[in-house]
CSV table of C-alpha atoms in Angstrom, one decimal:
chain,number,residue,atom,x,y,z
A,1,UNK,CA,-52.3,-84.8,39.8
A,2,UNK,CA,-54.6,-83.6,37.4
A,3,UNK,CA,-53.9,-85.7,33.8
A,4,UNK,CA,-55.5,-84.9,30.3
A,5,UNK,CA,-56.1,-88.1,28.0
A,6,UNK,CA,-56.0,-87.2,24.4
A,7,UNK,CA,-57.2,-90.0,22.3
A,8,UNK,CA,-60.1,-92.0,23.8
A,9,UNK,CA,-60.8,-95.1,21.9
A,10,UNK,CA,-60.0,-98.4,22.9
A,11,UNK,CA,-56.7,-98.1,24.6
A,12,UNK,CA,-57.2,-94.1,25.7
A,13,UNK,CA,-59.9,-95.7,27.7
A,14,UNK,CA,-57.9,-98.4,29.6
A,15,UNK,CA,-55.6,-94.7,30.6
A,16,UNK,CA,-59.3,-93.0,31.8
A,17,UNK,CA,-60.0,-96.6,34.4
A,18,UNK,CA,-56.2,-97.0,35.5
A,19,UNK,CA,-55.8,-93.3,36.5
A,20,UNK,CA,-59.1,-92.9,38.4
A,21,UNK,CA,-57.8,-96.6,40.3
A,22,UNK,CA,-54.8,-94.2,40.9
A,23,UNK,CA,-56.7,-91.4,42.3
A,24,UNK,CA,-55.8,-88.5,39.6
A,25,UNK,CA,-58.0,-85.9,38.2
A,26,UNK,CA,-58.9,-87.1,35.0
A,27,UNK,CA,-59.7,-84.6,31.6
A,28,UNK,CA,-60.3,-86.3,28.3
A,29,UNK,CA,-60.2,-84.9,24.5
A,30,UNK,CA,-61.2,-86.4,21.4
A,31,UNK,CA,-62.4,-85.2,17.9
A,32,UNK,CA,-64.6,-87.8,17.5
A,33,UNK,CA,-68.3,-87.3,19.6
A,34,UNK,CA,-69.2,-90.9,19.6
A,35,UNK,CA,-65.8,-91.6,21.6
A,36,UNK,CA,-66.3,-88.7,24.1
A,37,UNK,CA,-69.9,-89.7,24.9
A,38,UNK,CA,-68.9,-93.7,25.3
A,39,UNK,CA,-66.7,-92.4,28.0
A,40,UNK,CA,-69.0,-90.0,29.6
A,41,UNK,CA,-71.0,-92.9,29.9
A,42,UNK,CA,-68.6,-95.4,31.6
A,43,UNK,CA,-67.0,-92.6,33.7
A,44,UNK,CA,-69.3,-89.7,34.1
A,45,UNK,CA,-66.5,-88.0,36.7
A,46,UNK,CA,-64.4,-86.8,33.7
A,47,UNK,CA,-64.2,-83.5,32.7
A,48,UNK,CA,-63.8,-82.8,28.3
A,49,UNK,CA,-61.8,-80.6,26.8
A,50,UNK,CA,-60.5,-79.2,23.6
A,51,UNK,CA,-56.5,-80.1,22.8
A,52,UNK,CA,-56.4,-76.1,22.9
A,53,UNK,CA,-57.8,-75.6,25.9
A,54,UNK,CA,-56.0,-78.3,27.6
A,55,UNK,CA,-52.7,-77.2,26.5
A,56,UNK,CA,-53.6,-73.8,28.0
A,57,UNK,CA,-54.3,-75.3,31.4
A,58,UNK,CA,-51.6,-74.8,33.7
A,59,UNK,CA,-53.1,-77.6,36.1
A,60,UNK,CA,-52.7,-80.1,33.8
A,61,UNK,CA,-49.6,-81.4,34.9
A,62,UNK,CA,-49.2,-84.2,32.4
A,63,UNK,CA,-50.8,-86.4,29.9
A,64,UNK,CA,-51.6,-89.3,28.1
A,65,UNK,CA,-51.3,-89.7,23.6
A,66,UNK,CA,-53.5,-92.3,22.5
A,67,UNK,CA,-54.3,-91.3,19.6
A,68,UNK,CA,-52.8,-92.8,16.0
A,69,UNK,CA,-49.8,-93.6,14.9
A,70,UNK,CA,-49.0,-91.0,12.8
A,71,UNK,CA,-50.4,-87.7,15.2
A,72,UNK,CA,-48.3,-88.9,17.9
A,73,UNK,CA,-45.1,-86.3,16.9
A,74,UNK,CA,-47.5,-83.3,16.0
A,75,UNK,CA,-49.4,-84.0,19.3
A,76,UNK,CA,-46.8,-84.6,21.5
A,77,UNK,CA,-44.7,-81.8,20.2
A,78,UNK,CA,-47.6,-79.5,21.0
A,79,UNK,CA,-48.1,-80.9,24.5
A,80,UNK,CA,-44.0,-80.6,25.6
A,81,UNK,CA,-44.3,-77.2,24.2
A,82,UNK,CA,-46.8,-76.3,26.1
A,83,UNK,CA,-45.0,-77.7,29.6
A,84,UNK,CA,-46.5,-80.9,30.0
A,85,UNK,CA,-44.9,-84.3,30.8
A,86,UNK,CA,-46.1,-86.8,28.2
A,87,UNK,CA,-46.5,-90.4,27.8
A,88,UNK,CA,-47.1,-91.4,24.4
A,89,UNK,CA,-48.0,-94.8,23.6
A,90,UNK,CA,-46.1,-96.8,21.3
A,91,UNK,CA,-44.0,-96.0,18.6
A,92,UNK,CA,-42.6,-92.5,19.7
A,93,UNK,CA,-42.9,-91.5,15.9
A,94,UNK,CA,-43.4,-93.1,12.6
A,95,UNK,CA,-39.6,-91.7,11.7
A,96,UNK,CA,-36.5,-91.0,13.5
A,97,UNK,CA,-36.3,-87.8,12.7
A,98,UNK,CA,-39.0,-86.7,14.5
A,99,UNK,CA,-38.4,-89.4,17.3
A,100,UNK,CA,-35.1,-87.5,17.6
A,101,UNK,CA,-36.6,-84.0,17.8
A,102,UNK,CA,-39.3,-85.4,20.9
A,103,UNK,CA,-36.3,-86.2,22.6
A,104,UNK,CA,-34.6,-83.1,22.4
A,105,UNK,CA,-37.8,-81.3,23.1
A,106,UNK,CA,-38.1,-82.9,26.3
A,107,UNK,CA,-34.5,-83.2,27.4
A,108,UNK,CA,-34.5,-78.9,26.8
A,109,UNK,CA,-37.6,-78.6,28.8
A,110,UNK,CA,-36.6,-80.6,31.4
A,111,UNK,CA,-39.7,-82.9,30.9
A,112,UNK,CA,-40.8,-86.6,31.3
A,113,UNK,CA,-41.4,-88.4,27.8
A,114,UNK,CA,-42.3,-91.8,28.6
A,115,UNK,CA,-43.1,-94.1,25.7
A,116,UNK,CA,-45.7,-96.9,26.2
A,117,UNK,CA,-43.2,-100.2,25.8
A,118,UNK,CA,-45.6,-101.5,28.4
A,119,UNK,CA,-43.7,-105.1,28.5
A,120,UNK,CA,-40.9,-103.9,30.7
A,121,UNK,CA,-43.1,-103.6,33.2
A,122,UNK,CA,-44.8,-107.0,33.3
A,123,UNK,CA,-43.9,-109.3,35.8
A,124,UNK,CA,-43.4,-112.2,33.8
A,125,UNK,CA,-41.1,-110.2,31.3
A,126,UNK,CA,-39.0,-109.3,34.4
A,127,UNK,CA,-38.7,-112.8,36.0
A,128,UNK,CA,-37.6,-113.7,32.6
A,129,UNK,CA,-34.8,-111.3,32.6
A,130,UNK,CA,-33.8,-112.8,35.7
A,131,UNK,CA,-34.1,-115.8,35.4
A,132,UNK,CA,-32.1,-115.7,31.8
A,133,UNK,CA,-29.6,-113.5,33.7
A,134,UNK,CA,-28.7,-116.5,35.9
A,135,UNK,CA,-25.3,-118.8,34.4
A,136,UNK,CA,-27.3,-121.5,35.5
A,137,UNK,CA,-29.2,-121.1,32.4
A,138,UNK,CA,-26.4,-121.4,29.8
A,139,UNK,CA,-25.8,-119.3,27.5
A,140,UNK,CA,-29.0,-118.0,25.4
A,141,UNK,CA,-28.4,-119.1,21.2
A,142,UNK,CA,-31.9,-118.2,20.3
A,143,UNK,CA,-35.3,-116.4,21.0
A,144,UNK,CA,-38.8,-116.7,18.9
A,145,UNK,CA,-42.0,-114.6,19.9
A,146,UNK,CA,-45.0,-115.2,18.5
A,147,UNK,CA,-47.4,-112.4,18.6
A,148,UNK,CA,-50.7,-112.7,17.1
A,149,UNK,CA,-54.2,-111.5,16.7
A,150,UNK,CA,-57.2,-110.8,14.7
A,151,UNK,CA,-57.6,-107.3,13.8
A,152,UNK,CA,-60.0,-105.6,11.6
A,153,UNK,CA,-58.8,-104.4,8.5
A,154,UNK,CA,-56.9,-101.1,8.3
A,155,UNK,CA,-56.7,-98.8,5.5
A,156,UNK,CA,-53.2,-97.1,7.1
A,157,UNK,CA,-51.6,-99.6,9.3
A,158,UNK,CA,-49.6,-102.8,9.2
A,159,UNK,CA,-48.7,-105.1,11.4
A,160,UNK,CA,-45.2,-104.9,11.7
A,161,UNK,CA,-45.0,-101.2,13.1
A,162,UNK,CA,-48.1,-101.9,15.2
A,163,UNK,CA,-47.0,-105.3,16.9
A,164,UNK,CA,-43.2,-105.4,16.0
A,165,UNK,CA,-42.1,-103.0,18.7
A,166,UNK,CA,-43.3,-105.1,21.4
A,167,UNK,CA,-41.2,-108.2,20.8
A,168,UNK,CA,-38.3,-106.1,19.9
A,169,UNK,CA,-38.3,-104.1,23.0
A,170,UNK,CA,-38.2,-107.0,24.8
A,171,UNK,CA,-35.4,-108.2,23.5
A,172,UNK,CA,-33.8,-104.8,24.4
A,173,UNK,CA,-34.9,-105.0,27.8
A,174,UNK,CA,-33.3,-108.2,28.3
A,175,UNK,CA,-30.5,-108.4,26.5
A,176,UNK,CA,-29.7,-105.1,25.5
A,177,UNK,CA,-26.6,-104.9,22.7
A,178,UNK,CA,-27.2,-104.2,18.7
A,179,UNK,CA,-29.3,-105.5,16.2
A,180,UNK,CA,-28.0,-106.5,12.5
A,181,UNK,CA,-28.3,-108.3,9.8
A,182,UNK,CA,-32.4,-108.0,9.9
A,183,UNK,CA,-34.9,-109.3,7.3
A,184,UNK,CA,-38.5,-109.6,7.2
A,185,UNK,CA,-41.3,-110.6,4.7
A,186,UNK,CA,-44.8,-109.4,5.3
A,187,UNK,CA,-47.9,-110.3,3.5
A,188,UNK,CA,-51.3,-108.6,3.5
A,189,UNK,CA,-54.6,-110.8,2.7
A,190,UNK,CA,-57.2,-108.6,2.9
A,191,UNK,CA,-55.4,-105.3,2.9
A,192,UNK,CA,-52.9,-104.1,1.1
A,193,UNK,CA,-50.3,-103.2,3.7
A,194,UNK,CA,-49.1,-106.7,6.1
A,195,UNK,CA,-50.8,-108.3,8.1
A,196,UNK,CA,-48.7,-111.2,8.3
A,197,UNK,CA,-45.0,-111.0,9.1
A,198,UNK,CA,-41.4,-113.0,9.9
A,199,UNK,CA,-38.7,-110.6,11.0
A,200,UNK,CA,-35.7,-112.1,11.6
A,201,UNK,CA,-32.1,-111.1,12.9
A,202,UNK,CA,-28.8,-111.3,14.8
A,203,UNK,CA,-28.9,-109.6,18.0
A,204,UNK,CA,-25.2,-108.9,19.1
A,205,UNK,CA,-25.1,-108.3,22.8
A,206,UNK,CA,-22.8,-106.4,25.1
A,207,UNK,CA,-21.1,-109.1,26.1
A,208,UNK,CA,-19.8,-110.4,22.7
A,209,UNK,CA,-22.7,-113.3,21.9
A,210,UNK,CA,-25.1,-113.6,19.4
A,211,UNK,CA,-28.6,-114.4,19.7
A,212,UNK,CA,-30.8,-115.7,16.9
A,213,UNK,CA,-34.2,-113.9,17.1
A,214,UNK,CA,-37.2,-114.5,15.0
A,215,UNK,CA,-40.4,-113.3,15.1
A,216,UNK,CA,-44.2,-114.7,14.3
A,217,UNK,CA,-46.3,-111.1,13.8
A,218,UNK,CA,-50.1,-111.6,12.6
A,219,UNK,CA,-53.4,-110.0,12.8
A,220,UNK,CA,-55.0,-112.7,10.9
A,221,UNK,CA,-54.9,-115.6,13.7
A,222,UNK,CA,-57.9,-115.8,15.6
A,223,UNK,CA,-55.7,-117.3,18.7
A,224,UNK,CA,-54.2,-113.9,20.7
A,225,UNK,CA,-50.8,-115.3,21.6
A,226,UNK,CA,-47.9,-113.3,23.5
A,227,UNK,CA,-45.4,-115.7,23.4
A,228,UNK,CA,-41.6,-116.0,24.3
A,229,UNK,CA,-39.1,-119.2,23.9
A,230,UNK,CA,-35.9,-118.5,24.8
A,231,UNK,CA,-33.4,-121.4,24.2
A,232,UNK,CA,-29.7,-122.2,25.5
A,233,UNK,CA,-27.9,-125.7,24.9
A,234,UNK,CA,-28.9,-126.8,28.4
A,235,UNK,CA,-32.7,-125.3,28.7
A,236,UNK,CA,-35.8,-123.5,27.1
A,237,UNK,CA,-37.9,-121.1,28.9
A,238,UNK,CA,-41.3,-120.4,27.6
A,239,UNK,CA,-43.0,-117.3,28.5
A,240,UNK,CA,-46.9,-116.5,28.0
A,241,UNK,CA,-47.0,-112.9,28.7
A,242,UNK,CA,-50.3,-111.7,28.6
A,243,UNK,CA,-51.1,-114.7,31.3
A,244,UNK,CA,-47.7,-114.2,33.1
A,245,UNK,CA,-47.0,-117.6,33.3
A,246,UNK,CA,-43.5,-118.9,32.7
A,247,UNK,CA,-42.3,-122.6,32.2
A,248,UNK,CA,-38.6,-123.9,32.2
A,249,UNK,CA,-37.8,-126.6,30.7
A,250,UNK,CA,-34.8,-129.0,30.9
A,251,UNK,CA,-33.5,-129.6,26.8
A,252,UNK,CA,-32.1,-133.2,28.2
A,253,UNK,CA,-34.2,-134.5,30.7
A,254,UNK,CA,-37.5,-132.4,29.2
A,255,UNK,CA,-38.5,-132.0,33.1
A,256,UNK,CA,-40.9,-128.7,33.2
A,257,UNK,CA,-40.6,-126.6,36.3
A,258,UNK,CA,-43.7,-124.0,36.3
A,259,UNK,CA,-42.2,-120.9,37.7
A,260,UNK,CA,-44.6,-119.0,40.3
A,261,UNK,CA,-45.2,-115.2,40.1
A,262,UNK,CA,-47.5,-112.7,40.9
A,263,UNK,CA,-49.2,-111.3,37.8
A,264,UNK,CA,-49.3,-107.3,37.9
A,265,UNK,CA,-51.2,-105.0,35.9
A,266,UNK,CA,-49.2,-103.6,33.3
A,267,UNK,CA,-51.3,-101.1,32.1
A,268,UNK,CA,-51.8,-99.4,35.6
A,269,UNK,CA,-47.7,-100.1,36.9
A,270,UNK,CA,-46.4,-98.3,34.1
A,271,UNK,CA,-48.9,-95.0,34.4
A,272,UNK,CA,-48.1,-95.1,37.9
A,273,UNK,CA,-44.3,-95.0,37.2
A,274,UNK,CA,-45.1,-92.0,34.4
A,275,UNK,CA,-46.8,-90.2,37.4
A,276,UNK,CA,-44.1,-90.6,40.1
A,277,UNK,CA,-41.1,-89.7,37.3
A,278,UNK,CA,-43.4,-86.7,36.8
A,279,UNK,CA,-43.6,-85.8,40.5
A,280,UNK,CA,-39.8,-86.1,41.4
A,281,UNK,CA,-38.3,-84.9,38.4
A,282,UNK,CA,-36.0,-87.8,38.5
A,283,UNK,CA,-35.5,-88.9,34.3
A,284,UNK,CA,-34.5,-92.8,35.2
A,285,UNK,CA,-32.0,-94.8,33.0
A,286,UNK,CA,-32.9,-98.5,31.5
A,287,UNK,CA,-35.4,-100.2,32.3
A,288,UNK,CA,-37.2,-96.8,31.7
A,289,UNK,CA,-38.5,-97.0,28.6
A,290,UNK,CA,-37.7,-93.4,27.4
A,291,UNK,CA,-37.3,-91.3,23.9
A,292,UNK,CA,-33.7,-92.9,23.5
A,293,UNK,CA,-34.5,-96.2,23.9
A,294,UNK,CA,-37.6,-95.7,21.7
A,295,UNK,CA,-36.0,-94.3,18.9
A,296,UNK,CA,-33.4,-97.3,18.8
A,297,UNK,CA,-36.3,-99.7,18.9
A,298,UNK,CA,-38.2,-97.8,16.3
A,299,UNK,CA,-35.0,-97.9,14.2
A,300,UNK,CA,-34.8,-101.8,14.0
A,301,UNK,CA,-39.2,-102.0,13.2
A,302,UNK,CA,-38.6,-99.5,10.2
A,303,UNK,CA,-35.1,-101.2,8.9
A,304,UNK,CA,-37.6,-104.5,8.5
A,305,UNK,CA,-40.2,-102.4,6.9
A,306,UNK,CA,-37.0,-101.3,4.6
A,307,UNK,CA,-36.5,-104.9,4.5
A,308,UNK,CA,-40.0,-106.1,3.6
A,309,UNK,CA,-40.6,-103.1,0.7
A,310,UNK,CA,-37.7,-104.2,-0.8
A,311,UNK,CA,-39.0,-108.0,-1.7
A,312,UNK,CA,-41.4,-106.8,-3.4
């Protein structure tokens, strides 16, 4: 299939290496020279064009939206418009109401609108789901991520719309049911939006429980951590996701049982799943991580923004 990747800085590149691993034809676009030629350079097989020209190409079957935050609705509009699936990396939109008219766009058009909540496709995230969908386990009181990085400072982005999705989502895939009750407090130290952040809340699942969720967000800890602990009366699981390793441990005994899996790549299983929803047609429920199920994630990450502007 022949894929356009709009946006190729850091993460439009990773898009460029896992679709050639795939075996697609690969077109990039980007405004910014420096970015087109760095690519050239790694992968001189790819063929540039302009977002107009692209959108004109009736080859170009589908495509990738790396691009910033807040071009994703404007671009992706433009591309569904045009008759092309889309994945868009993460969030759909910086508001709902435009999240809402993506998925309408695409639902009318008959189109593929994948959203990049790359987690429910790693393997580690899935044996989790598993393993925490098992009575065995007891019944689940409480979950805390922590999610943390060093990032450079950014004049138009904070960290809780950047890496408050992930965690969140998460919790969606596994769990599922409603988030309420949520509060957050974020900080910024060398920037003026946060780059620190606690979002708490009550996650009230299908099944009539509630699960305590808090969340560690930062781009001001030189440790990268992915983290998960998930905690019932009777055991822990702890989750390191960018490793894929998963430990469970007994809360009265404190035996540790390392769990083996097969790490995947992510990055590569969830383009390849875009690609094959875009070659049968076939729009697939949960764990697809589509417009609906980004919008309702997006809704809880701006309800804590709400929360955070408010304190201060």
């Amino acid at each position: 299939m022949k894929v356009a990747i709009i946006g190729i800085g850091y993460w439009g590149k990773k898009h460029v290496e896992e679709y050639n691993q795939l075996g697609h034809d690969i077109i990039i676009c980007d405004n910014d020279e420096k970015n087109v030629s760095e690519c050239k350079e790694k992968f001189p097989f790819v063929n540039v064009k302009t977002l107009e020209q692209l959108l004109g190409d009736t080859e170009i079957k589908a495509v990738s939206i790396c691009t910033p935050n807040e071009t994703h609705f404007q671009i992706a509009k433009k591309c569904l418009e045009s008759n092309k699936h889309v994945f868009l990396e993460k969030p759909i939109s910086t508001n709902l109401e435009n999240a809402d008219s993506l998925r309408k766009l695409s639902e009318n058009n008959n189109l593929v609108l994948q959203i990049g909540h790359l987690y429910r496709f790693n393997n580690s995230i899935k044996k989790a789901k598993e393993i925490l969908s098992d009575i065995s386990f007891g019944d689940v009181h409480s979950v805390y991520f922590s999610w943390t990085n060093f990032e450079q400072i950014f004049q138009n982005r904070g960290v809780i719309l950047d890496l408050g999705i992930h965690p969140i989502d998460i919790i969606d895939y596994i769990f599922g049911g409603n988030s309420k009750n949520i509060k957050c407090r974020g900080w910024g130290i060398r920037q003026d939006n946060p780059e620190f952040a606690i979002i708490n809340y009550q996650l009230h699942t299908t099944d009539n429980r509630i699960i305590f969720v808090n969340i560690e967000l930062s781009w001001i800890n030189p440790i990268k951590k992915r983290e998960m602990i998930v905690l019932s009366n009777d055991n822990t699981l702890k989750v390191q996701c960018v490793e894929q390793t998963l430990t469970l441990i007994n809360n009265l005994s404190k035996n540790q049982d390392e769990i083996t899996i097969t790490p995947n790549n992510t990055i590569q299983d969830e383009l390849h799943f875009f690609i094959n929803s875009c070659e049968t047609q076939k729009m697939i429920s949960p764990p697809y991580p589509n417009s609906e199920i980004a919008k309702n994630i997006l809704e809880v990450v701006l309800q804590a923004e709400i929360e955070n502007s408010d304190k201060k």
